[in-house]
Short mmCIF file of C-alpha atoms and ligand atoms in Angstrom, two decimals:
data_model
loop_
_atom_site.label_atom_id
_atom_site.label_comp_id
_atom_site.label_asym_id
_atom_site.label_seq_id
_atom_site.Cartn_x
_atom_site.Cartn_y
_atom_site.Cartn_z
CA MET A 1 2.19 52.14 48.12
CA THR A 2 -0.19 49.22 48.69
CA THR A 3 0.56 45.88 46.98
CA ASN A 4 -2.04 46.38 44.29
CA PRO A 5 -2.50 50.12 44.04
CA LEU A 6 -5.37 51.47 41.99
CA ILE A 7 -3.75 53.50 39.22
CA ALA A 8 -5.41 56.20 37.12
CA ILE A 9 -3.64 57.56 34.06
CA ILE A 10 -5.11 60.87 32.92
CA GLY A 11 -4.68 61.18 29.14
CA GLY A 12 -4.64 58.56 26.39
CA GLY A 13 -1.88 60.10 24.26
CA PRO A 14 1.27 58.14 23.40
CA GLY A 15 2.72 58.52 26.90
CA GLY A 16 -0.39 57.49 28.84
CA LEU A 17 -1.18 54.53 26.59
CA MET A 18 2.42 53.32 26.68
CA LEU A 19 2.40 53.43 30.48
CA ALA A 20 -0.87 51.45 30.59
CA ARG A 21 0.63 48.86 28.22
CA LEU A 22 3.91 48.50 30.13
CA LEU A 23 2.04 48.08 33.42
CA ASN A 24 -0.32 45.60 31.82
CA VAL A 25 2.48 43.36 30.50
CA ARG A 26 3.71 43.16 34.10
CA GLY A 27 0.27 42.20 35.38
CA VAL A 28 -0.63 45.62 36.82
CA ALA A 29 -3.95 47.10 35.78
CA ALA A 30 -4.51 50.81 35.21
CA THR A 31 -7.45 52.91 34.05
CA VAL A 32 -6.86 55.53 31.35
CA PHE A 33 -9.19 58.54 31.37
CA GLU A 34 -9.33 60.14 27.91
CA ARG A 35 -11.26 63.24 26.95
CA ASP A 36 -11.76 62.20 23.30
CA ALA A 37 -15.06 60.41 22.70
CA HIS A 38 -13.34 57.66 20.67
CA ALA A 39 -10.03 56.88 19.00
CA ASP A 40 -10.90 58.63 15.72
CA GLU A 41 -12.59 61.70 17.15
CA ARG A 42 -9.91 64.09 15.91
CA PRO A 43 -6.95 63.76 13.55
CA GLN A 44 -3.98 62.89 15.73
CA GLY A 45 -1.52 65.07 13.81
CA GLY A 46 1.52 64.38 11.65
CA SER A 47 4.16 61.74 11.45
CA LEU A 48 6.58 61.07 14.32
CA ASP A 49 10.11 59.68 14.13
CA LEU A 50 10.96 57.26 16.91
CA HIS A 51 14.54 57.35 18.15
CA ALA A 52 16.55 54.23 18.98
CA GLU A 53 17.22 54.83 22.68
CA THR A 54 13.84 56.27 23.64
CA GLY A 55 10.80 55.70 21.40
CA GLN A 56 11.99 52.49 19.73
CA ARG A 57 13.29 51.08 23.03
CA ALA A 58 9.89 51.69 24.63
CA MET A 59 8.14 49.88 21.75
CA ARG A 60 10.45 46.89 22.31
CA ALA A 61 9.87 46.95 26.08
CA ALA A 62 6.14 46.91 25.35
CA GLY A 63 6.57 43.88 23.06
CA LEU A 64 5.27 45.92 20.13
CA GLU A 65 8.36 46.07 17.91
CA HIS A 66 6.77 43.93 15.17
CA GLU A 67 3.63 46.06 15.10
CA PHE A 68 5.85 49.14 14.96
CA SER A 69 8.00 47.75 12.11
CA ALA A 70 4.86 46.88 10.13
CA GLU A 71 3.70 50.53 10.24
CA ALA A 72 7.04 52.39 10.33
CA ARG A 73 8.44 54.13 7.26
CA PRO A 74 12.28 54.00 7.36
CA GLU A 75 12.27 55.27 3.77
CA ASP A 76 10.88 58.64 4.86
CA GLN A 77 13.88 60.03 6.75
CA GLY A 78 15.14 62.44 4.11
CA ASP A 79 15.74 66.18 4.58
CA ARG A 80 15.41 69.01 2.10
CA LEU A 81 16.07 72.69 2.59
CA TYR A 82 14.93 75.52 0.31
CA ASP A 83 15.34 79.25 0.59
CA ALA A 84 12.40 81.63 0.12
CA ASP A 85 13.16 81.84 -3.64
CA GLY A 86 12.55 78.12 -3.93
CA THR A 87 16.23 77.23 -4.49
CA LEU A 88 17.05 73.76 -3.22
CA LEU A 89 20.06 74.18 -0.92
CA PHE A 90 20.29 70.74 0.65
CA ASP A 91 18.89 67.33 -0.28
CA ARG A 92 19.61 64.09 1.48
CA ASP A 93 17.55 60.89 1.32
CA GLY A 94 18.25 59.82 4.92
CA THR A 95 19.90 56.50 4.02
CA GLY A 96 21.53 55.01 7.11
CA ASP A 97 19.45 56.96 9.62
CA ASP A 98 17.68 55.06 12.37
CA ARG A 99 14.67 57.27 13.08
CA PRO A 100 11.82 55.59 11.22
CA GLU A 101 8.63 57.59 10.89
CA ILE A 102 5.22 56.40 12.00
CA ASP A 103 1.87 58.14 11.68
CA ARG A 104 0.52 59.31 15.01
CA THR A 105 -2.82 57.59 14.33
CA ALA A 106 -1.03 54.29 13.66
CA LEU A 107 1.00 54.59 16.87
CA ARG A 108 -2.14 55.27 18.88
CA ARG A 109 -3.93 52.33 17.27
CA ILE A 110 -1.04 49.92 18.01
CA LEU A 111 -1.02 50.96 21.65
CA LEU A 112 -4.82 50.81 21.97
CA GLU A 113 -5.03 47.36 20.41
CA SER A 114 -2.43 46.10 22.89
CA LEU A 115 -4.61 46.97 25.89
CA PRO A 116 -7.40 44.93 27.45
CA VAL A 117 -10.84 46.15 26.39
CA GLY A 118 -12.16 48.71 28.88
CA THR A 119 -8.72 50.02 29.94
CA VAL A 120 -9.44 53.35 28.23
CA ARG A 121 -12.49 55.30 29.40
CA TRP A 122 -13.39 57.43 26.39
CA ALA A 123 -15.32 60.69 26.69
CA SER A 124 -13.91 60.99 30.22
CA GLY A 125 -12.40 64.44 30.47
CA VAL A 126 -11.08 64.88 34.00
CA GLU A 127 -12.33 68.12 35.52
CA ALA A 128 -10.75 67.90 38.97
CA ILE A 129 -8.54 65.74 41.15
CA ARG A 130 -8.94 66.07 44.94
CA SER A 131 -7.33 64.48 47.99
CA GLY A 132 -9.91 62.17 49.56
CA ALA A 133 -10.35 61.52 53.30
CA ASP A 134 -8.99 57.97 52.89
CA GLY A 135 -5.60 59.18 51.55
CA ARG A 136 -6.58 58.38 48.00
CA TYR A 137 -7.21 60.81 45.15
CA GLU A 138 -10.66 61.44 43.76
CA VAL A 139 -10.78 61.70 39.99
CA ASP A 140 -13.81 63.74 38.96
CA THR A 141 -14.99 63.48 35.36
CA GLY A 142 -17.83 65.94 35.79
CA GLY A 143 -20.19 64.31 38.22
CA PHE A 144 -18.70 60.82 38.24
CA VAL A 145 -16.05 60.44 40.94
CA GLU A 146 -13.71 57.49 41.51
CA SER A 147 -10.82 57.04 43.97
CA PHE A 148 -7.28 55.91 43.14
CA ASP A 149 -4.04 55.39 45.06
CA ILE A 150 -1.92 56.77 42.24
CA VAL A 151 -2.79 59.37 39.60
CA VAL A 152 -0.43 59.91 36.65
CA GLY A 153 -0.81 63.10 34.64
CA ALA A 154 -0.24 62.14 31.00
CA ASP A 155 -2.65 64.87 29.97
CA GLY A 156 -0.36 66.91 27.78
CA ALA A 157 0.38 70.61 27.48
CA TRP A 158 -2.50 71.95 29.57
CA SER A 159 -2.37 69.20 32.21
CA ARG A 160 -4.85 69.41 35.08
CA VAL A 161 -2.75 67.03 37.17
CA ARG A 162 0.26 69.34 36.90
CA SER A 163 -1.60 72.11 38.73
CA LEU A 164 -1.62 69.92 41.89
CA LEU A 165 2.17 69.68 41.81
CA SER A 166 3.44 72.96 40.45
CA SER A 167 2.34 76.47 39.53
CA ALA A 168 4.27 76.39 36.22
CA ARG A 169 2.31 77.32 33.09
CA PRO A 170 3.38 76.88 29.47
CA GLU A 171 4.58 80.14 27.93
CA TYR A 172 4.03 81.24 24.36
CA GLU A 173 7.24 80.98 22.33
CA GLY A 174 6.52 83.77 19.87
CA VAL A 175 5.92 81.48 16.87
CA THR A 176 2.65 80.06 15.55
CA LEU A 177 2.22 77.17 13.10
CA VAL A 178 -0.72 76.74 10.75
CA GLU A 179 -1.16 73.04 10.05
CA LEU A 180 -2.11 71.97 6.52
CA GLY A 181 -3.13 68.63 5.00
CA PHE A 182 -2.42 67.35 1.47
CA ASP A 183 -3.25 64.30 -0.52
CA THR A 184 -0.28 63.46 -2.80
CA GLN A 185 -2.51 62.45 -5.73
CA ARG A 186 -4.32 65.78 -5.75
CA HIS A 187 -1.13 67.80 -5.02
CA PRO A 188 1.68 66.43 -7.22
CA GLY A 189 3.60 69.74 -6.95
CA VAL A 190 3.71 69.51 -3.15
CA ASP A 191 4.59 65.81 -3.41
CA ALA A 192 7.60 66.62 -5.63
CA LEU A 193 8.69 69.50 -3.38
CA VAL A 194 8.74 67.46 -0.18
CA GLY A 195 10.90 64.53 -1.39
CA SER A 196 11.44 61.48 0.81
CA GLY A 197 10.80 62.85 4.28
CA LYS A 198 10.76 66.44 5.46
CA MET A 199 11.34 69.73 3.70
CA PHE A 200 11.97 73.12 5.23
CA ALA A 201 11.79 76.38 3.31
CA ILE A 202 13.17 79.22 5.39
CA GLY A 203 13.06 82.98 5.00
CA ASP A 204 13.55 85.68 7.59
CA ASP A 205 11.29 84.92 10.58
CA ARG A 206 9.18 82.52 8.53
CA VAL A 207 9.24 78.81 7.76
CA LEU A 208 7.29 76.38 5.56
CA ILE A 209 7.52 72.71 6.48
CA GLY A 210 6.31 69.72 4.48
CA GLN A 211 6.34 66.31 6.10
CA ARG A 212 5.57 63.04 4.33
CA ASN A 213 3.01 60.90 6.18
CA GLY A 214 1.78 57.41 5.36
CA HIS A 215 -1.03 56.45 2.98
CA GLY A 216 -0.38 59.22 0.42
CA HIS A 217 -0.67 62.13 2.85
CA ILE A 218 1.56 65.10 3.51
CA ARG A 219 1.37 67.48 6.48
CA GLY A 220 2.40 71.08 6.08
CA TYR A 221 3.22 73.66 8.73
CA VAL A 222 3.34 77.36 7.95
CA GLY A 223 5.22 79.12 10.74
CA ALA A 224 5.74 82.78 11.50
CA ARG A 225 6.65 85.01 14.41
CA MET A 226 3.66 86.86 15.83
CA SER A 227 2.39 88.14 19.15
CA GLU A 228 0.23 85.91 21.30
CA THR A 229 -2.69 88.26 20.71
CA ALA A 230 -2.27 87.92 16.94
CA ALA A 231 -1.97 84.13 17.29
CA LEU A 232 -5.20 83.91 19.28
CA ALA A 233 -6.99 86.14 16.76
CA LEU A 234 -5.70 83.93 13.89
CA ALA A 235 -6.93 80.79 15.70
CA GLY A 236 -10.42 82.30 15.82
CA LEU A 237 -10.64 82.96 12.07
CA PRO A 238 -12.35 80.75 9.46
CA ALA A 239 -9.93 78.59 7.42
CA GLU A 240 -10.00 80.79 4.30
CA HIS A 241 -9.13 83.90 6.33
CA VAL A 242 -6.22 82.03 7.97
CA ARG A 243 -4.98 81.10 4.49
CA ALA A 244 -5.31 84.70 3.27
CA GLU A 245 -3.40 86.00 6.27
CA MET A 246 -0.58 83.50 5.75
CA LEU A 247 -0.38 84.41 2.05
CA ARG A 248 -0.01 88.03 3.13
CA VAL A 249 2.77 87.13 5.61
CA PHE A 250 4.60 85.05 2.94
CA ALA A 251 4.18 87.60 0.11
CA GLY A 252 7.17 87.56 -2.25
CA TRP A 253 8.07 83.88 -1.71
CA ALA A 254 8.51 81.60 -4.73
CA PRO A 255 5.23 80.43 -6.34
CA SER A 256 6.31 76.77 -5.91
CA LEU A 257 6.38 77.35 -2.14
CA LEU A 258 3.25 79.49 -1.95
CA ASP A 259 1.45 76.58 -3.63
CA LEU A 260 1.54 74.88 -0.20
CA ILE A 261 -0.36 77.72 1.45
CA GLU A 262 -2.72 78.21 -1.48
CA THR A 263 -3.80 74.58 -1.84
CA GLY A 264 -3.52 72.82 1.53
CA ASP A 265 -6.51 72.04 3.74
CA VAL A 266 -6.20 74.28 6.80
CA LEU A 267 -6.37 71.86 9.75
CA ALA A 268 -5.37 73.87 12.81
CA VAL A 269 -3.65 76.97 14.15
CA ARG A 270 -1.05 75.99 16.75
CA PRO A 271 0.64 78.71 18.81
CA LEU A 272 3.80 77.04 20.21
CA HIS A 273 4.16 76.93 23.98
CA ALA A 274 6.80 75.50 26.30
CA LEU A 275 7.16 74.90 30.01
CA PRO A 276 10.17 76.49 31.72
CA ILE A 277 13.25 74.37 30.95
CA GLY A 278 14.05 72.16 33.95
CA HIS A 279 10.46 72.30 35.27
CA ARG A 280 10.39 70.29 38.52
CA TRP A 281 8.25 69.94 41.63
CA ALA A 282 8.45 68.60 45.18
CA THR A 283 7.49 64.93 44.94
CA ARG A 284 4.06 64.12 46.35
CA GLN A 285 3.02 60.57 47.24
CA GLY A 286 0.52 59.22 44.72
CA LEU A 287 0.77 61.98 42.09
CA THR A 288 3.20 62.24 39.20
CA LEU A 289 3.57 63.38 35.59
CA LEU A 290 5.01 62.20 32.30
CA GLY A 291 5.49 63.53 28.77
CA ASP A 292 4.29 66.98 27.74
CA ALA A 293 2.53 67.45 31.09
CA ALA A 294 5.99 67.45 32.70
CA HIS A 295 8.21 69.03 30.03
CA LEU A 296 6.28 70.58 27.14
CA MET A 297 8.67 71.90 24.49
CA SER A 298 8.41 73.11 20.90
CA PRO A 299 8.45 70.38 18.23
CA PHE A 300 11.67 71.74 16.69
CA GLY A 301 13.81 69.18 18.51
CA GLY A 302 11.64 66.22 17.41
CA GLU A 303 11.95 64.75 20.91
CA GLY A 304 8.52 65.22 22.52
CA VAL A 305 6.95 61.87 21.80
CA ASN A 306 10.22 60.06 22.28
CA LEU A 307 10.57 61.50 25.77
CA ALA A 308 6.92 60.71 26.58
CA LEU A 309 7.47 57.04 25.62
CA ALA A 310 10.76 56.86 27.56
CA ASP A 311 9.11 58.46 30.60
CA ALA A 312 6.37 55.81 30.45
CA MET A 313 9.02 53.08 30.38
CA ASP A 314 10.89 54.46 33.39
CA LEU A 315 7.74 55.22 35.38
CA ALA A 316 6.40 51.70 34.77
CA ASP A 317 9.71 50.30 36.09
CA ALA A 318 9.43 52.52 39.18
CA LEU A 319 5.81 51.59 39.86
CA VAL A 320 6.45 47.83 39.70
CA SER A 321 9.83 47.98 41.49
CA GLY A 322 8.31 47.19 44.89
CA GLU A 323 10.34 50.05 46.39
CA GLY A 324 7.36 52.34 46.87
CA TRP A 325 7.27 56.08 46.20
CA PRO A 326 11.06 56.68 46.53
CA ALA A 327 11.42 54.84 43.19
CA VAL A 328 8.91 57.24 41.61
CA ALA A 329 10.77 60.22 43.11
CA ARG A 330 13.96 58.91 41.46
CA TYR A 331 12.06 58.58 38.18
CA GLU A 332 10.94 62.22 38.47
CA ALA A 333 14.48 63.46 39.09
CA ALA A 334 15.96 61.46 36.18
CA MET A 335 13.10 62.38 33.82
CA THR A 336 13.60 66.07 34.58
CA GLU A 337 17.34 65.88 33.88
CA ARG A 338 16.82 63.92 30.65
CA ALA A 339 14.36 66.49 29.33
CA ILE A 340 16.67 69.48 29.89
CA PRO A 341 19.02 69.05 26.89
CA ALA A 342 16.05 68.12 24.67
CA ALA A 343 14.15 71.26 25.74
CA GLU A 344 17.25 73.42 25.25
CA GLY A 345 17.69 71.91 21.77
CA ALA A 346 14.02 72.47 20.91
CA ALA A 347 14.13 76.15 21.97
CA GLU A 348 17.42 76.69 20.15
CA GLY A 349 16.09 74.92 17.04
CA LEU A 350 12.92 77.00 17.00
CA HIS A 351 14.62 80.35 17.52
CA ALA A 352 17.48 79.59 15.11
CA THR A 353 15.09 78.46 12.36
CA VAL A 354 12.44 81.16 12.66
CA SER A 355 14.86 84.08 12.75
CA THR A 356 16.69 86.57 10.58
CA GLY A 357 19.20 84.50 8.60
CA GLY A 358 17.68 81.23 9.79
CA VAL A 359 18.27 79.53 6.45
CA ALA A 360 22.07 79.82 6.76
CA THR A 361 22.01 78.44 10.31
CA VAL A 362 19.89 75.44 9.32
CA LEU A 363 22.05 74.78 6.24
CA ASP A 364 25.16 74.72 8.46
CA HIS A 365 23.37 72.36 10.83
CA TYR A 366 22.46 69.91 8.04
CA ARG A 367 25.96 70.05 6.54
CA SER A 368 27.59 69.41 9.90
CA ARG A 369 25.46 66.27 10.29
CA VAL A 370 26.65 64.77 6.99
CA GLN A 371 30.21 66.13 7.11
CA PRO A 372 31.24 65.93 10.77
CA VAL A 373 33.98 68.40 11.65
CA ALA A 374 37.23 66.38 12.02
C1 FAD B 401 2.80 70.52 15.42
C2 FAD B 401 3.50 69.50 16.30
C3 FAD B 401 4.41 68.62 15.72
C4 FAD B 401 5.09 67.70 16.52
N1 FAD B 401 6.01 66.88 15.95
C5 FAD B 401 6.71 66.03 16.72
C6 FAD B 401 7.70 65.16 16.15
O1 FAD B 401 7.93 65.15 14.94
N2 FAD B 401 8.40 64.33 16.98
C7 FAD B 401 8.16 64.31 18.34
O2 FAD B 401 8.83 63.55 19.06
N3 FAD B 401 7.23 65.10 18.90
C8 FAD B 401 6.50 65.95 18.13
N4 FAD B 401 5.57 66.76 18.70
C9 FAD B 401 5.37 66.68 20.16
C10 FAD B 401 4.51 65.48 20.53
O3 FAD B 401 3.28 65.57 19.83
C11 FAD B 401 4.24 65.46 22.02
O4 FAD B 401 5.43 65.64 22.73
C12 FAD B 401 3.60 64.13 22.44
O5 FAD B 401 2.36 63.94 21.80
C13 FAD B 401 3.42 64.10 23.96
O6 FAD B 401 2.71 62.95 24.32
P1 FAD B 401 1.86 62.93 25.67
O7 FAD B 401 1.28 61.57 25.73
O8 FAD B 401 2.69 63.43 26.79
O9 FAD B 401 0.73 64.06 25.47
P2 FAD B 401 -0.39 64.24 24.34
O10 FAD B 401 0.01 63.61 23.06
O11 FAD B 401 -0.70 65.69 24.33
O12 FAD B 401 -1.64 63.44 24.90
C14 FAD B 401 -2.39 63.95 25.97
C15 FAD B 401 -3.75 63.26 25.95
O13 FAD B 401 -4.45 63.65 27.12
C16 FAD B 401 -5.80 63.95 26.77
N5 FAD B 401 -6.28 64.91 27.79
C17 FAD B 401 -5.89 66.18 27.98
N6 FAD B 401 -6.53 66.73 29.03
C18 FAD B 401 -7.33 65.76 29.52
C19 FAD B 401 -8.24 65.71 30.61
N7 FAD B 401 -8.45 66.77 31.43
N8 FAD B 401 -8.91 64.55 30.83
C20 FAD B 401 -8.72 63.46 30.03
N9 FAD B 401 -7.89 63.46 28.97
C21 FAD B 401 -7.18 64.60 28.73
C22 FAD B 401 -5.72 64.52 25.36
O14 FAD B 401 -6.96 64.40 24.68
C23 FAD B 401 -4.62 63.65 24.76
O15 FAD B 401 -5.14 62.47 24.15
C24 FAD B 401 4.86 67.67 17.92
C25 FAD B 401 3.93 68.54 18.49
C26 FAD B 401 3.26 69.45 17.69
C27 FAD B 401 2.27 70.41 18.34
#
């Protein structure tokens, strides 16, 4: 590694922006290539809870703990569980938990505002990365080509950078979520159902999730088992057809729960994919990965963004260590090991929740968290 390597970070999600920030506070510049045309091009998705040892620690390392506290919602850590008849089986307000929620848009804004102007190249979708004759990597954004010593793939589930390091592809997990949006003023029934945080309603092979976001918004997720072909067909339908199909799948559920499907704005259809657990690659000078690009997993463990932020912290340490690429190779090995239990937990959580008898399993899980077995 040269003294002042030119660093490209592909992807301006939480992981890529955190890496740029952590390098910047240590006086190392990096360029972030982001496909979105600007910060508000698309809704960034629902609320995220940042965990003490990963997400929150990264915010502190980045010197952004005050900005985080100003936006975080510690009051929104509650859990509710309903069965398909609408019976409330579990209700806890989350007092004493240390996993404050923050809206994804707010997190992205905090990170963006912490970076020097021009760090992020918007509307710069990377189409190819090639080895150049000078030992550098050429980053091609569709006609415009620039060379870098180090390229970090922070480009999420369908990472282009990953394909230079490994042949692994995310696999469909058999469950698809339809994402819904609500405004609490217009949807008082949904507001009351969700409580102070997250609610799950679980029936055989189906789940309804409501998640409180900031500024009077609620996100909903309607999840069901279906084939990949059915998921792709659903994703191609107009919003009202998606709603009708989900109402068919959830026929017989309590009207209070069906209200979510009937009234929410259909925002997206998200088939859930995951990389093989323990995904690793032979280290290659100048190229590495972080976050979902390295260890995509289902959101049922609630760890994805936390791992992406922790990866950024550890990779920044490796890049500024002065030890060269062996430090990055150590980062890759440790990052892979750290992601394994999280990915196992995410797969287990998904398949236990969206299953026959899932409601009993999740109820046991919640009860064991508040009444630890002696
Ligand atoms: C429905 C859902 C709910 C979730 N809930 C939670 C939760 O509660 N808690 C949690 O911890 N995690 C959650 N996750 C997971 C979390 O969103 C991810 O783990 C996290 O966003 C990963 O961050 P990242 O920076 O690695 O990748 P991403 O957030 O995917 O960011 C990648 C960025 O790269 C850009 N990009 C992609 N390709 C290119 C390209 N070729 N050129 C340039 N730019 C490119 C994208 O536009 C994007 O901005 C959830 C995920 C989903 C789908």
